[in-house]
Amino acid sequence: FETLAIALGANYNLTDADREPERVGGIRVSSNLLPMLGAAPLHGRLFRPDEDRPGQAPVAILGASLWNRRYGGDPKIVGTMVTLNGARYEVVGVLPPRFSLPREVLPTLGVAEDGDVFLPLPLAADAATIRTREDYNILGALKPGVTAARAQIELDVLTAALRAEHP
């Protein structure tokens, strides 16, 4: 693989002082996922690599549907704060309407597939050794010249080894 990225979908309660609360679909992603899928911000920026580490300031990128529906398509949303599940996030970007993550690309639960809001997915240093989560989505871009069939063979070998090591 040329690049691997990770994502985790969930639902969030979005609350603003002057608007009705709304249940929105959120997707926590590694900083390389959106660029890997060809996303470019309509306004603001995408996530930075340092936002993959725990302890960073909480930031969010809005999907176009939420941005238009709730904030009237106002580009001045970038730099403001939104509240998700009681936590405050600075809006650093807005994705264009043409960007979407259909269930075939990123299977998630509930309304998270809508991609209303994207958040960083900081992982602890020992995350690779923790075996209590099974709901991550790993996405990859193949290296030039590598076929999907070849990648599948290698993944099957890797999966068999992991199953033997961690039954």
PDB file of C-alpha atoms in Angstrom:
ATOM      1  CA  PHE A   1       0.000   0.000   0.000  1.00  0.00           C
ATOM      2  CA  GLU A   2       1.109   3.511  -0.712  1.00  0.00           C
ATOM      3  CA  THR A   3      -1.016   4.893   2.131  1.00  0.00           C
ATOM      4  CA  LEU A   4      -3.173   3.460   4.906  1.00  0.00           C
ATOM      5  CA  ALA A   5      -5.725   5.477   6.848  1.00  0.00           C
ATOM      6  CA  ILE A   6      -8.134   4.756   9.672  1.00  0.00           C
ATOM      7  CA  ALA A   7     -11.680   5.920  10.398  1.00  0.00           C
ATOM      8  CA  LEU A   8     -14.386   5.357  12.968  1.00  0.00           C
ATOM      9  CA  GLY A   9     -18.004   6.467  12.559  1.00  0.00           C
ATOM     10  CA  ALA A  10     -20.334   7.568  15.343  1.00  0.00           C
ATOM     11  CA  ASN A  11     -23.325   9.763  15.986  1.00  0.00           C
ATOM     12  CA  TYR A  12     -23.043  13.062  17.863  1.00  0.00           C
ATOM     13  CA  ASN A  13     -25.394  15.566  19.419  1.00  0.00           C
ATOM     14  CA  LEU A  14     -24.713  18.983  17.899  1.00  0.00           C
ATOM     15  CA  THR A  15     -25.824  21.845  20.122  1.00  0.00           C
ATOM     16  CA  ASP A  16     -25.541  25.567  19.486  1.00  0.00           C
ATOM     17  CA  ALA A  17     -26.940  28.261  21.775  1.00  0.00           C
ATOM     18  CA  ASP A  18     -29.200  29.716  19.081  1.00  0.00           C
ATOM     19  CA  ARG A  19     -30.307  26.538  17.272  1.00  0.00           C
ATOM     20  CA  GLU A  20     -32.216  23.350  18.033  1.00  0.00           C
ATOM     21  CA  PRO A  21     -30.057  20.345  18.986  1.00  0.00           C
ATOM     22  CA  GLU A  22     -29.451  17.953  16.105  1.00  0.00           C
ATOM     23  CA  ARG A  23     -28.205  14.371  15.866  1.00  0.00           C
ATOM     24  CA  VAL A  24     -25.432  14.306  13.248  1.00  0.00           C
ATOM     25  CA  GLY A  25     -23.208  11.682  11.722  1.00  0.00           C
ATOM     26  CA  GLY A  26     -19.564  12.052  12.598  1.00  0.00           C
ATOM     27  CA  ILE A  27     -16.493  10.289  11.319  1.00  0.00           C
ATOM     28  CA  ARG A  28     -13.209  10.328  13.218  1.00  0.00           C
ATOM     29  CA  VAL A  29     -10.343  10.008  10.723  1.00  0.00           C
ATOM     30  CA  SER A  30      -6.576   9.956  10.547  1.00  0.00           C
ATOM     31  CA  SER A  31      -5.216  13.137   8.988  1.00  0.00           C
ATOM     32  CA  ASN A  32      -4.278  11.355   5.758  1.00  0.00           C
ATOM     33  CA  LEU A  33      -7.711   9.893   4.958  1.00  0.00           C
ATOM     34  CA  LEU A  34      -9.347  12.910   3.339  1.00  0.00           C
ATOM     35  CA  PRO A  35      -6.359  13.758   1.094  1.00  0.00           C
ATOM     36  CA  MET A  36      -5.979  10.058   0.206  1.00  0.00           C
ATOM     37  CA  LEU A  37      -9.576  10.117  -1.066  1.00  0.00           C
ATOM     38  CA  GLY A  38      -8.963  13.274  -3.076  1.00  0.00           C
ATOM     39  CA  ALA A  39     -10.758  15.684  -0.749  1.00  0.00           C
ATOM     40  CA  ALA A  40      -9.821  19.333  -0.806  1.00  0.00           C
ATOM     41  CA  PRO A  41     -11.437  21.899   1.460  1.00  0.00           C
ATOM     42  CA  LEU A  42     -14.012  24.265   0.037  1.00  0.00           C
ATOM     43  CA  HIS A  43     -13.152  26.629   2.891  1.00  0.00           C
ATOM     44  CA  GLY A  44     -10.415  26.449   5.498  1.00  0.00           C
ATOM     45  CA  ARG A  45      -8.154  23.414   5.661  1.00  0.00           C
ATOM     46  CA  LEU A  46      -8.004  19.664   6.182  1.00  0.00           C
ATOM     47  CA  PHE A  47      -6.469  18.016   9.254  1.00  0.00           C
ATOM     48  CA  ARG A  48      -2.746  18.338   9.940  1.00  0.00           C
ATOM     49  CA  PRO A  49      -0.610  15.283  10.834  1.00  0.00           C
ATOM     50  CA  ASP A  50       0.016  16.629  14.344  1.00  0.00           C
ATOM     51  CA  GLU A  51      -3.742  16.416  14.991  1.00  0.00           C
ATOM     52  CA  ASP A  52      -3.402  12.599  14.913  1.00  0.00           C
ATOM     53  CA  ARG A  53      -1.707  12.760  18.335  1.00  0.00           C
ATOM     54  CA  PRO A  54      -3.605  12.865  21.656  1.00  0.00           C
ATOM     55  CA  GLY A  55      -3.692  16.180  23.473  1.00  0.00           C
ATOM     56  CA  GLN A  56      -4.175  18.439  20.460  1.00  0.00           C
ATOM     57  CA  ALA A  57      -6.803  21.187  20.357  1.00  0.00           C
ATOM     58  CA  PRO A  58     -10.195  19.769  19.306  1.00  0.00           C
ATOM     59  CA  VAL A  59     -10.963  20.643  15.683  1.00  0.00           C
ATOM     60  CA  ALA A  60     -13.682  19.708  13.194  1.00  0.00           C
ATOM     61  CA  ILE A  61     -14.350  19.790   9.470  1.00  0.00           C
ATOM     62  CA  LEU A  62     -17.958  20.158   8.352  1.00  0.00           C
ATOM     63  CA  GLY A  63     -19.526  18.284   5.483  1.00  0.00           C
ATOM     64  CA  ALA A  64     -21.288  20.475   2.914  1.00  0.00           C
ATOM     65  CA  SER A  65     -24.747  19.172   3.773  1.00  0.00           C
ATOM     66  CA  LEU A  66     -24.499  20.159   7.447  1.00  0.00           C
ATOM     67  CA  TRP A  67     -22.770  23.421   6.576  1.00  0.00           C
ATOM     68  CA  ASN A  68     -25.567  24.434   4.201  1.00  0.00           C
ATOM     69  CA  ARG A  69     -28.458  23.072   6.286  1.00  0.00           C
ATOM     70  CA  ARG A  70     -27.446  24.419   9.676  1.00  0.00           C
ATOM     71  CA  TYR A  71     -25.163  27.359   8.933  1.00  0.00           C
ATOM     72  CA  GLY A  72     -26.620  28.665   5.665  1.00  0.00           C
ATOM     73  CA  GLY A  73     -23.428  28.027   3.696  1.00  0.00           C
ATOM     74  CA  ASP A  74     -21.647  30.838   5.543  1.00  0.00           C
ATOM     75  CA  PRO A  75     -17.869  30.584   4.907  1.00  0.00           C
ATOM     76  CA  LYS A  76     -17.331  32.528   8.145  1.00  0.00           C
ATOM     77  CA  ILE A  77     -18.099  29.278  10.013  1.00  0.00           C
ATOM     78  CA  VAL A  78     -14.365  28.527   9.734  1.00  0.00           C
ATOM     79  CA  GLY A  79     -12.736  29.619  12.979  1.00  0.00           C
ATOM     80  CA  THR A  80     -15.937  29.384  15.037  1.00  0.00           C
ATOM     81  CA  MET A  81     -16.777  26.788  17.673  1.00  0.00           C
ATOM     82  CA  VAL A  82     -19.354  23.980  17.547  1.00  0.00           C
ATOM     83  CA  THR A  83     -20.403  21.728  20.421  1.00  0.00           C
ATOM     84  CA  LEU A  84     -20.570  17.959  19.878  1.00  0.00           C
ATOM     85  CA  ASN A  85     -21.636  15.740  22.776  1.00  0.00           C
ATOM     86  CA  GLY A  86     -20.877  18.625  25.119  1.00  0.00           C
ATOM     87  CA  ALA A  87     -17.303  19.177  23.869  1.00  0.00           C
ATOM     88  CA  ARG A  88     -16.246  22.299  21.977  1.00  0.00           C
ATOM     89  CA  TYR A  89     -14.493  22.006  18.583  1.00  0.00           C
ATOM     90  CA  GLU A  90     -13.050  24.707  16.370  1.00  0.00           C
ATOM     91  CA  VAL A  91     -14.281  24.449  12.782  1.00  0.00           C
ATOM     92  CA  VAL A  92     -11.133  24.461  10.636  1.00  0.00           C
ATOM     93  CA  GLY A  93     -12.673  23.539   7.292  1.00  0.00           C
ATOM     94  CA  VAL A  94     -15.677  22.755   5.145  1.00  0.00           C
ATOM     95  CA  LEU A  95     -15.748  20.005   2.516  1.00  0.00           C
ATOM     96  CA  PRO A  96     -17.265  20.614  -0.926  1.00  0.00           C
ATOM     97  CA  PRO A  97     -20.675  19.158  -1.870  1.00  0.00           C
ATOM     98  CA  ARG A  98     -19.099  16.737  -4.359  1.00  0.00           C
ATOM     99  CA  PHE A  99     -17.198  14.911  -1.575  1.00  0.00           C
ATOM    100  CA  SER A 100     -18.961  11.928   0.006  1.00  0.00           C
ATOM    101  CA  LEU A 101     -18.113   8.650   1.665  1.00  0.00           C
ATOM    102  CA  PRO A 102     -20.703   6.110   0.517  1.00  0.00           C
ATOM    103  CA  ARG A 103     -21.219   2.995   2.625  1.00  0.00           C
ATOM    104  CA  GLU A 104     -19.265   0.964   0.037  1.00  0.00           C
ATOM    105  CA  VAL A 105     -16.166   3.052   0.804  1.00  0.00           C
ATOM    106  CA  LEU A 106     -16.629   3.496   4.546  1.00  0.00           C
ATOM    107  CA  PRO A 107     -19.206   1.256   6.229  1.00  0.00           C
ATOM    108  CA  THR A 108     -20.420   2.926   9.426  1.00  0.00           C
ATOM    109  CA  LEU A 109     -23.370   2.761  11.753  1.00  0.00           C
ATOM    110  CA  GLY A 110     -26.446   4.979  11.752  1.00  0.00           C
ATOM    111  CA  VAL A 111     -26.280   8.440  10.264  1.00  0.00           C
ATOM    112  CA  ALA A 112     -22.483   8.565  10.507  1.00  0.00           C
ATOM    113  CA  GLU A 113     -22.324   7.561   6.847  1.00  0.00           C
ATOM    114  CA  ASP A 114     -23.643  11.011   6.006  1.00  0.00           C
ATOM    115  CA  GLY A 115     -20.321  12.553   7.038  1.00  0.00           C
ATOM    116  CA  ASP A 116     -21.859  15.652   8.580  1.00  0.00           C
ATOM    117  CA  VAL A 117     -18.759  16.324  10.626  1.00  0.00           C
ATOM    118  CA  PHE A 118     -15.223  14.961  10.539  1.00  0.00           C
ATOM    119  CA  LEU A 119     -13.005  14.869  13.619  1.00  0.00           C
ATOM    120  CA  PRO A 120      -9.405  13.753  14.116  1.00  0.00           C
ATOM    121  CA  LEU A 121      -8.825  10.240  15.445  1.00  0.00           C
ATOM    122  CA  PRO A 122      -5.852  10.589  17.789  1.00  0.00           C
ATOM    123  CA  LEU A 123      -4.540   7.184  18.818  1.00  0.00           C
ATOM    124  CA  ALA A 124      -2.378   6.440  21.839  1.00  0.00           C
ATOM    125  CA  ALA A 125       1.152   5.146  21.268  1.00  0.00           C
ATOM    126  CA  ASP A 126       0.062   1.641  22.309  1.00  0.00           C
ATOM    127  CA  ALA A 127      -3.048   1.602  20.081  1.00  0.00           C
ATOM    128  CA  ALA A 128      -1.648  -1.162  17.849  1.00  0.00           C
ATOM    129  CA  THR A 129      -1.527  -3.549  20.805  1.00  0.00           C
ATOM    130  CA  ILE A 130      -5.036  -2.900  22.129  1.00  0.00           C
ATOM    131  CA  ARG A 131      -7.417  -5.696  21.121  1.00  0.00           C
ATOM    132  CA  THR A 132     -10.713  -4.358  22.504  1.00  0.00           C
ATOM    133  CA  ARG A 133     -11.916  -2.428  19.434  1.00  0.00           C
ATOM    134  CA  GLU A 134     -13.266  -4.107  16.317  1.00  0.00           C
ATOM    135  CA  ASP A 135     -15.063  -1.224  14.667  1.00  0.00           C
ATOM    136  CA  TYR A 136     -12.244   0.653  12.978  1.00  0.00           C
ATOM    137  CA  ASN A 137     -12.282   1.030   9.217  1.00  0.00           C
ATOM    138  CA  ILE A 138      -8.880   0.743   7.546  1.00  0.00           C
ATOM    139  CA  LEU A 139      -8.653   2.181   4.046  1.00  0.00           C
ATOM    140  CA  GLY A 140      -5.700   1.961   1.731  1.00  0.00           C
ATOM    141  CA  ALA A 141      -4.442   3.240  -1.571  1.00  0.00           C
ATOM    142  CA  LEU A 142      -2.502   0.703  -3.582  1.00  0.00           C
ATOM    143  CA  LYS A 143       0.999   1.463  -4.784  1.00  0.00           C
ATOM    144  CA  PRO A 144       1.218   2.068  -8.526  1.00  0.00           C
ATOM    145  CA  GLY A 145       1.318  -1.239 -10.397  1.00  0.00           C
ATOM    146  CA  VAL A 146      -0.126  -3.317  -7.536  1.00  0.00           C
ATOM    147  CA  THR A 147      -3.403  -5.036  -8.398  1.00  0.00           C
ATOM    148  CA  ALA A 148      -6.288  -5.481  -6.016  1.00  0.00           C
ATOM    149  CA  ALA A 149      -5.913  -9.265  -6.414  1.00  0.00           C
ATOM    150  CA  ARG A 150      -2.245  -9.141  -5.342  1.00  0.00           C
ATOM    151  CA  ALA A 151      -3.079  -6.937  -2.355  1.00  0.00           C
ATOM    152  CA  GLN A 152      -5.853  -9.352  -1.342  1.00  0.00           C
ATOM    153  CA  ILE A 153      -3.436 -12.298  -1.381  1.00  0.00           C
ATOM    154  CA  GLU A 154      -1.022 -10.412   0.878  1.00  0.00           C
ATOM    155  CA  LEU A 155      -3.834  -9.339   3.202  1.00  0.00           C
ATOM    156  CA  ASP A 156      -5.086 -12.941   3.441  1.00  0.00           C
ATOM    157  CA  VAL A 157      -1.602 -14.084   4.517  1.00  0.00           C
ATOM    158  CA  LEU A 158      -1.340 -11.265   7.056  1.00  0.00           C
ATOM    159  CA  THR A 159      -4.838 -11.963   8.419  1.00  0.00           C
ATOM    160  CA  ALA A 160      -4.074 -15.666   8.850  1.00  0.00           C
ATOM    161  CA  ALA A 161      -0.895 -14.816  10.765  1.00  0.00           C
ATOM    162  CA  LEU A 162      -2.744 -12.369  13.012  1.00  0.00           C
ATOM    163  CA  ARG A 163      -5.510 -14.915  13.699  1.00  0.00           C
ATOM    164  CA  ALA A 164      -2.900 -17.487  14.689  1.00  0.00           C
ATOM    165  CA  GLU A 165      -1.117 -15.007  16.966  1.00  0.00           C
ATOM    166  CA  HIS A 166      -4.311 -13.504  18.427  1.00  0.00           C
ATOM    167  CA  PRO A 167      -7.082 -16.130  18.316  1.00  0.00           C
TER     168      PRO A 167
END
